[in-house]
PDB file of C-alpha atoms in Angstrom:
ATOM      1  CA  UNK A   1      42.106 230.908  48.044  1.00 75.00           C
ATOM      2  CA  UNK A   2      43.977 234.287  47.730  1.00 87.00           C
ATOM      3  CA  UNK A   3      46.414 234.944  50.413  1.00 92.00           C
ATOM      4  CA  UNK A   4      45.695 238.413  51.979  1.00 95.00           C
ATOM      5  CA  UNK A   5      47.972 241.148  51.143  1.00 95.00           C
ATOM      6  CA  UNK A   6      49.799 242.974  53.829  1.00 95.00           C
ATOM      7  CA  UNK A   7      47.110 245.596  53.366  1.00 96.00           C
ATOM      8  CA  UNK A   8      44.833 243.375  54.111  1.00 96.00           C
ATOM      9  CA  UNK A   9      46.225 241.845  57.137  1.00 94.00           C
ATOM     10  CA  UNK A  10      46.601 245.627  58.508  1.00 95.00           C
ATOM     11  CA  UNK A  11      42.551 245.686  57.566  1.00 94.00           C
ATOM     12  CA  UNK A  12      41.785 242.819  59.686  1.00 94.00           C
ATOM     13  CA  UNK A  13      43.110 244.240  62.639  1.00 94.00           C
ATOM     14  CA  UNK A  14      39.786 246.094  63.108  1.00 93.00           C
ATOM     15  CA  UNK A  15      37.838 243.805  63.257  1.00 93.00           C
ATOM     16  CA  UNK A  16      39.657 241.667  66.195  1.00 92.00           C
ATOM     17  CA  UNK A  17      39.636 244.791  68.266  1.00 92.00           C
ATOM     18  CA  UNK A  18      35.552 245.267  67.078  1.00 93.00           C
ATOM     19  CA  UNK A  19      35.344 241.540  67.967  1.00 92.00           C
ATOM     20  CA  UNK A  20      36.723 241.954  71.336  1.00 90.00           C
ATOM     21  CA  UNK A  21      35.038 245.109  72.154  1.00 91.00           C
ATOM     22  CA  UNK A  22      38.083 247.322  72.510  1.00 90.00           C
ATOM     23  CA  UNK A  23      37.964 251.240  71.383  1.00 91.00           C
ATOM     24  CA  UNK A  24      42.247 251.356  71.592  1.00 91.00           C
ATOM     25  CA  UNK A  25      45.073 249.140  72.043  1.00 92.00           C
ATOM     26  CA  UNK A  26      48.837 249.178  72.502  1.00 93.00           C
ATOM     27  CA  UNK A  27      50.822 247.715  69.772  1.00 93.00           C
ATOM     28  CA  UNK A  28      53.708 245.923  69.318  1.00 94.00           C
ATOM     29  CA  UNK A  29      55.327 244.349  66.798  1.00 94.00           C
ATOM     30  CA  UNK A  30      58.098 242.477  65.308  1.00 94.00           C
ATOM     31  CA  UNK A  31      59.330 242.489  61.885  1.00 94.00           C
ATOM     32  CA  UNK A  32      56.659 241.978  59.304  1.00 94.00           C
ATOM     33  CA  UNK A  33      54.182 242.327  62.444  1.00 94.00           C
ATOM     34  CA  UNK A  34      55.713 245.471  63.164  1.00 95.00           C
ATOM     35  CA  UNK A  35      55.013 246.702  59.753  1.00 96.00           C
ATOM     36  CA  UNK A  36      51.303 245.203  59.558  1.00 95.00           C
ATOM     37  CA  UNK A  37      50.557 247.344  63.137  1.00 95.00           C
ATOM     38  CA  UNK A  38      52.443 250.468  61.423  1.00 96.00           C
ATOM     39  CA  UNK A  39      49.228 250.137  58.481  1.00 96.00           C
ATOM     40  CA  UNK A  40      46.974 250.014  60.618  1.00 96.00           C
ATOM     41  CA  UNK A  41      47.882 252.905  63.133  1.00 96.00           C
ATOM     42  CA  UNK A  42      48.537 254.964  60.320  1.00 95.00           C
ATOM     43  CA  UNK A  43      44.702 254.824  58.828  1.00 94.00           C
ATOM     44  CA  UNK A  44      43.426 254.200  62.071  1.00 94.00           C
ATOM     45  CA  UNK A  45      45.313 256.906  64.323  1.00 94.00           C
ATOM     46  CA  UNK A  46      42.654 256.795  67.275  1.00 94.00           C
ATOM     47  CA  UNK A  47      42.822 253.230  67.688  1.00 94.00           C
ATOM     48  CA  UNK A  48      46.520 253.142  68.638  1.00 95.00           C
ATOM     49  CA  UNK A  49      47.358 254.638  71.765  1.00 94.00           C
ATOM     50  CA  UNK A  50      51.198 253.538  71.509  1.00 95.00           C
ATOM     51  CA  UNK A  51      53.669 251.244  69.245  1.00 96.00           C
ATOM     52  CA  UNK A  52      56.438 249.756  70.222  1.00 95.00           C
ATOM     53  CA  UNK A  53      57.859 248.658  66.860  1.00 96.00           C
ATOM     54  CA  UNK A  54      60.772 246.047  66.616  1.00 96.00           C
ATOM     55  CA  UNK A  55      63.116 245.802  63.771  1.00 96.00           C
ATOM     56  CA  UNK A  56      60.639 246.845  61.172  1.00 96.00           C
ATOM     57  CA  UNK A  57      61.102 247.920  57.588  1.00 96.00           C
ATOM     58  CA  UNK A  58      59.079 250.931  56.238  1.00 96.00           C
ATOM     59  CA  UNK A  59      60.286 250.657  53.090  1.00 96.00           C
ATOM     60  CA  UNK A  60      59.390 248.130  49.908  1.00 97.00           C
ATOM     61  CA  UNK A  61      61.319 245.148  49.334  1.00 95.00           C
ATOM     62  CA  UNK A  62      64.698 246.142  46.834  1.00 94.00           C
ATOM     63  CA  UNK A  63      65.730 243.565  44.545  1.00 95.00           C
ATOM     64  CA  UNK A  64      68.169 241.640  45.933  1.00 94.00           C
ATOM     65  CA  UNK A  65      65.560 241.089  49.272  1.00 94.00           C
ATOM     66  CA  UNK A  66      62.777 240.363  46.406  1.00 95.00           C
ATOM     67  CA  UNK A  67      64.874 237.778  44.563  1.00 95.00           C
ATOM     68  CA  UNK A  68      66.214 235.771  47.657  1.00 95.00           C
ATOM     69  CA  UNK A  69      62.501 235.308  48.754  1.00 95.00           C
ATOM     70  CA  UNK A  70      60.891 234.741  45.659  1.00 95.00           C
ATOM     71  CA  UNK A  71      63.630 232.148  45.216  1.00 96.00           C
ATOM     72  CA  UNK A  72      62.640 230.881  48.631  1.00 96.00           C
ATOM     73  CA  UNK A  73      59.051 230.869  47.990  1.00 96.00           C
ATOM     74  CA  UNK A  74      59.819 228.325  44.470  1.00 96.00           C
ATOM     75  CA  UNK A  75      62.231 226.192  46.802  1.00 96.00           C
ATOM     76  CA  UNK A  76      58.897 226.108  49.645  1.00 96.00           C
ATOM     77  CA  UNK A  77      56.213 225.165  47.029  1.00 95.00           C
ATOM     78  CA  UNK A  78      58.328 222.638  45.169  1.00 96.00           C
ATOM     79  CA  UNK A  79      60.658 221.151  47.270  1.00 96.00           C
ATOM     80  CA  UNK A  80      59.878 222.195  50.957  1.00 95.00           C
ATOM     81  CA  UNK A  81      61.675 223.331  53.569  1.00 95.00           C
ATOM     82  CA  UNK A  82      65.235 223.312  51.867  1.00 95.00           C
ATOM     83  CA  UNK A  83      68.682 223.715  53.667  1.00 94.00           C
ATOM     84  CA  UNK A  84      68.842 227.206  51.658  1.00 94.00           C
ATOM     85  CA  UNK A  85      65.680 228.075  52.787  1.00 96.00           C
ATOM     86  CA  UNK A  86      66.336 227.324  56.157  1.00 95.00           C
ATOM     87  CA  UNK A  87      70.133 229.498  56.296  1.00 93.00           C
ATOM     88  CA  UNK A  88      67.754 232.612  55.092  1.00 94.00           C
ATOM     89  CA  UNK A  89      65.254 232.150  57.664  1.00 94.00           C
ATOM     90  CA  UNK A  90      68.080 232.354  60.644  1.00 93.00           C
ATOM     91  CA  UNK A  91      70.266 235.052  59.147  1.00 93.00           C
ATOM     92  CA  UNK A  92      66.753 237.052  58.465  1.00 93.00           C
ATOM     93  CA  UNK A  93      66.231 236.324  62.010  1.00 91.00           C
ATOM     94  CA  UNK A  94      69.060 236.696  63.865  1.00 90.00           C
ATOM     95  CA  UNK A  95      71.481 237.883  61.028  1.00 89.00           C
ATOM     96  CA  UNK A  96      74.990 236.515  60.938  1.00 81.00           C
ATOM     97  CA  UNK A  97      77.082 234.274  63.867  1.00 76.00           C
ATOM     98  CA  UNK A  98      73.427 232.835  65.471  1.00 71.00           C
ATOM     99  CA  UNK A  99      75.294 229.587  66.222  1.00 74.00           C
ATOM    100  CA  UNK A 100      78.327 230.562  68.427  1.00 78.00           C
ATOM    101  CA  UNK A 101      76.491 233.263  70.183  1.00 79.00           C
ATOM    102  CA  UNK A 102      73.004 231.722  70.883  1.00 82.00           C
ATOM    103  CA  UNK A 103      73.543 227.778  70.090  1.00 87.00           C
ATOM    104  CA  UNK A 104      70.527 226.602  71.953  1.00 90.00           C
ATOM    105  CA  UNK A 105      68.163 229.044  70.795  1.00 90.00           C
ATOM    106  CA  UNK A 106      68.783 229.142  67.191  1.00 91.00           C
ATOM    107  CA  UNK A 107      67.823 224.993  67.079  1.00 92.00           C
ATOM    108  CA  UNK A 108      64.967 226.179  68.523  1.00 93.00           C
ATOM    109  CA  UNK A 109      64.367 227.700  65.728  1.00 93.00           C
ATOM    110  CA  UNK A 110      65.690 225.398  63.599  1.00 93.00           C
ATOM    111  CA  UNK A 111      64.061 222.654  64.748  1.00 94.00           C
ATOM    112  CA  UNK A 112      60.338 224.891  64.433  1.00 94.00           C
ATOM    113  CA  UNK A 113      61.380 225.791  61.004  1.00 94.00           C
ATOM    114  CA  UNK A 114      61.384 222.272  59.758  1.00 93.00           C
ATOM    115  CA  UNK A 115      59.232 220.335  61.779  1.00 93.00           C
ATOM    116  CA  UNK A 116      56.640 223.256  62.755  1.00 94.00           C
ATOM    117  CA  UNK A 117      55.795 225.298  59.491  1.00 94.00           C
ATOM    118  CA  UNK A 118      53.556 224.871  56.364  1.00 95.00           C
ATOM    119  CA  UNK A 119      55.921 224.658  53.579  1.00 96.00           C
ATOM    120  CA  UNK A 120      53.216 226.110  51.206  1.00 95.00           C
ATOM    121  CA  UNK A 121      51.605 229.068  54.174  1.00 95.00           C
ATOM    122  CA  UNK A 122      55.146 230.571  54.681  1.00 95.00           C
ATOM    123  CA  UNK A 123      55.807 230.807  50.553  1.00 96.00           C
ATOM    124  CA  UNK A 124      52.337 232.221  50.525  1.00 96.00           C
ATOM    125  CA  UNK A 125      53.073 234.876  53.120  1.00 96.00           C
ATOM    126  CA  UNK A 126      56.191 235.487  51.543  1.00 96.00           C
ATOM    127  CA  UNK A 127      55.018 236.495  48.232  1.00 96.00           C
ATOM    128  CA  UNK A 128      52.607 238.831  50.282  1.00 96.00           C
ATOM    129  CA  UNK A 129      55.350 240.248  52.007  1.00 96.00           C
ATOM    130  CA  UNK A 130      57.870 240.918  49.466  1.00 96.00           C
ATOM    131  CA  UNK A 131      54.982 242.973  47.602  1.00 96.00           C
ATOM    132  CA  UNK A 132      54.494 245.264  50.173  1.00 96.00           C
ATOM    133  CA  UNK A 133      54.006 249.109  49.293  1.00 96.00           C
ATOM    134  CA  UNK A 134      56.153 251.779  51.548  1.00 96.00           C
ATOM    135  CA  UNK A 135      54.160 252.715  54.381  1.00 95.00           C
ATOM    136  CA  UNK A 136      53.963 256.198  53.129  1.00 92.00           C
ATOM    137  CA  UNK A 137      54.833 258.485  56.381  1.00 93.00           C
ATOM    138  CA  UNK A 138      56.667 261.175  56.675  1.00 91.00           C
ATOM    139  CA  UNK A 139      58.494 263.668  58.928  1.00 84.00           C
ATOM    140  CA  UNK A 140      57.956 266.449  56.823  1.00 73.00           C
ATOM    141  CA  UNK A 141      54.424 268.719  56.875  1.00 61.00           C
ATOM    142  CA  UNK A 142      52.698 268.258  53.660  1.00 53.00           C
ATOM    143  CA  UNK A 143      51.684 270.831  51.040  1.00 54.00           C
ATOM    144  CA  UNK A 144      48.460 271.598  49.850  1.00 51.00           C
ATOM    145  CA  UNK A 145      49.203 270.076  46.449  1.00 55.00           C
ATOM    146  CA  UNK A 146      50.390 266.955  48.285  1.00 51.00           C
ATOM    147  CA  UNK A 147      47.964 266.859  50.805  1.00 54.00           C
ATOM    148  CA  UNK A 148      45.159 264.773  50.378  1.00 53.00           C
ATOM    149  CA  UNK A 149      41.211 266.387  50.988  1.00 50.00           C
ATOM    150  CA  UNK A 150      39.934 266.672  54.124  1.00 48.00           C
ATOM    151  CA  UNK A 151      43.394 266.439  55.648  1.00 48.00           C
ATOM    152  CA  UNK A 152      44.652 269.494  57.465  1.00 47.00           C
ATOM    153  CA  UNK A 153      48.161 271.037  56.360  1.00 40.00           C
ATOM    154  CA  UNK A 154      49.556 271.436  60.132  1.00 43.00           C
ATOM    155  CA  UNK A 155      49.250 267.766  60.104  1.00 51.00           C
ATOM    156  CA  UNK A 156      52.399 265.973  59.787  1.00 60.00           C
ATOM    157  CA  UNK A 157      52.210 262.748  57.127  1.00 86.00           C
ATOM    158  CA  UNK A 158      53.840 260.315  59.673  1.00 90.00           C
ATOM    159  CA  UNK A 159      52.549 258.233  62.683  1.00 93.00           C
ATOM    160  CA  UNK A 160      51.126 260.513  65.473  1.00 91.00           C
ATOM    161  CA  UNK A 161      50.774 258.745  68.374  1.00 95.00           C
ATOM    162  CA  UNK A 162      54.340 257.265  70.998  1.00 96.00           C
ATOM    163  CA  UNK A 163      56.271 254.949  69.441  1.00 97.00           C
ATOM    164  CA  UNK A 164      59.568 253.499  70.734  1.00 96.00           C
ATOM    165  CA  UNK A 165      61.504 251.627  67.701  1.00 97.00           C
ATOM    166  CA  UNK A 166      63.541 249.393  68.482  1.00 97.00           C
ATOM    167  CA  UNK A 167      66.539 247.479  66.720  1.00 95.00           C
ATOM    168  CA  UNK A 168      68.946 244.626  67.697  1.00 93.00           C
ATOM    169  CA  UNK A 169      73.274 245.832  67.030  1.00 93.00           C
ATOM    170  CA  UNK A 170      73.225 242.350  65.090  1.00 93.00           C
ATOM    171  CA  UNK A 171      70.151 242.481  63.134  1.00 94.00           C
ATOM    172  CA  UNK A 172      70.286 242.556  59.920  1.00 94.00           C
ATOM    173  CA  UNK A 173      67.697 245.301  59.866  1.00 95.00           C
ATOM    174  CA  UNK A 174      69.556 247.792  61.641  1.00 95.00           C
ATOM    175  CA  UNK A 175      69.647 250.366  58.604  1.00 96.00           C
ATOM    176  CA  UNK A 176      66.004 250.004  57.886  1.00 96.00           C
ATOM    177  CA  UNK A 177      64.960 250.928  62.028  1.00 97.00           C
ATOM    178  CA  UNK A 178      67.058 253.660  60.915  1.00 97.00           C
ATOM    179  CA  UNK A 179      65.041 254.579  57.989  1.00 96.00           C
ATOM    180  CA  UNK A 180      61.645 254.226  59.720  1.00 96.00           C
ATOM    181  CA  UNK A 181      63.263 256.630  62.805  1.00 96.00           C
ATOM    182  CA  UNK A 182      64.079 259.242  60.060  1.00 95.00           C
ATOM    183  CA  UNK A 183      60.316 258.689  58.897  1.00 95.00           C
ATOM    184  CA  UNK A 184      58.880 259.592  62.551  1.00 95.00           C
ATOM    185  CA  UNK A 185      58.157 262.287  64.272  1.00 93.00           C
ATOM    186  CA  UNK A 186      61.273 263.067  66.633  1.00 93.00           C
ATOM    187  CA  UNK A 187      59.085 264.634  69.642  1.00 93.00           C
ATOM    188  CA  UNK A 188      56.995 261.146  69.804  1.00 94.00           C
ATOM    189  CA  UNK A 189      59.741 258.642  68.987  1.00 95.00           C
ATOM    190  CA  UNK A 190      62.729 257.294  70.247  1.00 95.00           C
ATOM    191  CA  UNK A 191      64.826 254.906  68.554  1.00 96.00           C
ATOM    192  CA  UNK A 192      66.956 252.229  70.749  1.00 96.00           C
ATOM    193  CA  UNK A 193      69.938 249.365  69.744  1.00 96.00           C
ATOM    194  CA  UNK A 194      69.816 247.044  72.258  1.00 94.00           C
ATOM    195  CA  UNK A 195      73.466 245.610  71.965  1.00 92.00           C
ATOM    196  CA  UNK A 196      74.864 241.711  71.794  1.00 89.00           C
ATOM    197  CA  UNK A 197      71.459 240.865  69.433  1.00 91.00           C
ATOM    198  CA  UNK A 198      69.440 240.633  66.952  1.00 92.00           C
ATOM    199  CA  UNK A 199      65.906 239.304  67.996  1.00 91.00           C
ATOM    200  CA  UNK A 200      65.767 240.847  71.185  1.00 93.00           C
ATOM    201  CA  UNK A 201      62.574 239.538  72.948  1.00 92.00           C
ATOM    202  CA  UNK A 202      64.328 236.136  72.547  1.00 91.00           C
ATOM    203  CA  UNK A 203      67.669 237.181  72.986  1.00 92.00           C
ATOM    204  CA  UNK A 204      67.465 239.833  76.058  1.00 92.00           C
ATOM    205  CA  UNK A 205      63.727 239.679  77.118  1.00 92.00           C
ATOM    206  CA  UNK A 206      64.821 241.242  80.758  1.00 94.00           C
ATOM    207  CA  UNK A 207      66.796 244.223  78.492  1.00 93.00           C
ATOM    208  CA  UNK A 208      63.322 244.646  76.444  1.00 93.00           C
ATOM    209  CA  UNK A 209      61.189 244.112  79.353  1.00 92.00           C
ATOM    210  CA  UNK A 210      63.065 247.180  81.264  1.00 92.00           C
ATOM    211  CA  UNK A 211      62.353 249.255  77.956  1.00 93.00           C
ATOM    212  CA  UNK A 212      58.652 247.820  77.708  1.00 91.00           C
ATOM    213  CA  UNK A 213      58.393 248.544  81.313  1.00 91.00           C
ATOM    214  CA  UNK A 214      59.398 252.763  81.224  1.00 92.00           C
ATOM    215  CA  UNK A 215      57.854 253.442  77.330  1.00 93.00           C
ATOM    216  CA  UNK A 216      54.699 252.265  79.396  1.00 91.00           C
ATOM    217  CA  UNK A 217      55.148 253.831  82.495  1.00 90.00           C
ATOM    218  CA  UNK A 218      55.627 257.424  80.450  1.00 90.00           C
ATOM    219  CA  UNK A 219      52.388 256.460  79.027  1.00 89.00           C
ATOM    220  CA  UNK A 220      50.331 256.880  82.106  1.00 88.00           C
ATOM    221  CA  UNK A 221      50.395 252.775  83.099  1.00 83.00           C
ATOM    222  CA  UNK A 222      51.949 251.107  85.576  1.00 69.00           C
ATOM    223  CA  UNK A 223      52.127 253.507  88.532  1.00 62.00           C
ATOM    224  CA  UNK A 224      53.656 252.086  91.388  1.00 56.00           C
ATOM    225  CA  UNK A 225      51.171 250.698  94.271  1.00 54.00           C
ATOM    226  CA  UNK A 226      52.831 252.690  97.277  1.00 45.00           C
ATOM    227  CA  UNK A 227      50.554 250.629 100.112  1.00 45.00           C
ATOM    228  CA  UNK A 228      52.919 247.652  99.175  1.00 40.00           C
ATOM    229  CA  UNK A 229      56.589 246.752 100.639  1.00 40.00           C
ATOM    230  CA  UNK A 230      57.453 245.838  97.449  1.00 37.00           C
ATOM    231  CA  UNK A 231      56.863 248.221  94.062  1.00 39.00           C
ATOM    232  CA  UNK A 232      54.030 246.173  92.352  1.00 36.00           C
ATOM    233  CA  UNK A 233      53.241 247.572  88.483  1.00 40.00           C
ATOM    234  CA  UNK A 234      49.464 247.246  87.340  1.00 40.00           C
ATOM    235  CA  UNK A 235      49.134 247.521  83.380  1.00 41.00           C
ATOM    236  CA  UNK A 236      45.725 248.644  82.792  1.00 39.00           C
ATOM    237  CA  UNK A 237      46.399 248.207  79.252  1.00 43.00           C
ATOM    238  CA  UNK A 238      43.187 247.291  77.004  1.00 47.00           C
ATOM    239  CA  UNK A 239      45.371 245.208  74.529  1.00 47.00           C
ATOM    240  CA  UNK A 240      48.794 244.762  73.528  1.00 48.00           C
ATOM    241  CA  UNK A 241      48.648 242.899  70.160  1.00 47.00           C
ATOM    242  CA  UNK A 242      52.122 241.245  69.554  1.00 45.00           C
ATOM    243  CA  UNK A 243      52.607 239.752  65.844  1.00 49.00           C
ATOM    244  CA  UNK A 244      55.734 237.812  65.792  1.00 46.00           C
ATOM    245  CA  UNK A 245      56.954 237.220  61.846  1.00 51.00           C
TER     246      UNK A 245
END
């Protein structure tokens, strides 16, 4: 058996919304997820009606990121879930001081880190993931030598449909949401740091849910019912596919 690469994962996304019937979906995605939906809206621009992309990395994994994992990957397949192993997980999580600002949550975490995860599946999605190619977009409007055949030159080489990105102050991914905003086109973006965090759906759900609830809302969704006392919001969304990692 040959893990998939992230490619390939991005591939596969077709066919669940072929499976289910659906012509579009809203994404979203964190981390790794984040980057998978990023693929796939990329080569499959009608699909994606919106992203909402949380602390994701556009970029390739440097060497320091490649030799901590790969490390962690040996230490998975040989020994298991090691205490090493485990310290990377939460500060690639939740970056530094999880503990004394989140004690309950992060043994959570813990606790589903070494009681609730295949050893041997998380060093094999590792690997995958620490080969990853740069998602290729950018801000800028190719040339004709750069642009590829068919493609139209007043078509910019980044992600084309609304996407809010969106980073945690304490993540430890804060300067790659940073790089991806550069990557995106400014009129269709925005880019948000939601303060006091780092993973922010477990952190701050109600901060995130407020963001969630407007990016949609400027999509067309959720228009207020006026009949009712009370301001009731009906998502007619076809899919929102959320890939934790």
């Amino acid at each position: 058996y040959v893990y998939p690469s992230i490619d390939d994962l991005a591939n596969q996304l077709d066919h669940v919304l072929r499976y289910f019937g659906l012509q579009s979906i809203v994404g979203l995605g964190v981390g790794a997820g984040g980057n998978i939906l990023a693929r796939f809206a990329y080569r499959q621009p009608t699909k994606v009606e919106a992203l909402c992309l949380i602390n994701v990395v556009s970029t390739p994994a440097g060497w320091i990121e490649y030799g901590y994992q790969k490390l962690n990957s040996r230490y998975l397949k040989s020994k298991g879930m090691t205490q090493g192993v485990m310290d990377y997980l939460m500060w690639h999580h939740f970056g530094k001081g999880t503990e004394e600002r989140n004690h309950d949550l992060a043994r959570v975490y813990r606790e589903y880190f070494e009681h609730s995860v295949h050893p041997g599946n998380l060093a094999a999605f590792i690997d995958s993931y620490v080969r990853r190619t740069d998602l290729g977009i950018s801000r800028s409007t190719p040339t004709s030598e750069s642009c590829p055949a068919g493609r139209r030159l007043s078509m910019s080489t980044t992600l084309q449909m609304p996407i809010i990105n969106v980073c945690g102050a304490l993540s430890p991914h804060q300067e790659d949401t940073v790089t991806l905003n550069s990557r995106l086109d400014p009129t269709k973006s925005s880019w948000m740091k939601i303060s006091d965090c780092s993973m922010v759906l477990e952190e701050v759900p109600q901060k995130m849910c407020e963001a969630l609830r407007l990016f949609l809302q400027g999509l067309g969704y959720g228009k207020p019912n006026q009949s009712s006392c009370t301001t009731i919001y009906r998502y007619n969304i076809l899919l929102i596919t959320i890939l934790l990692t």
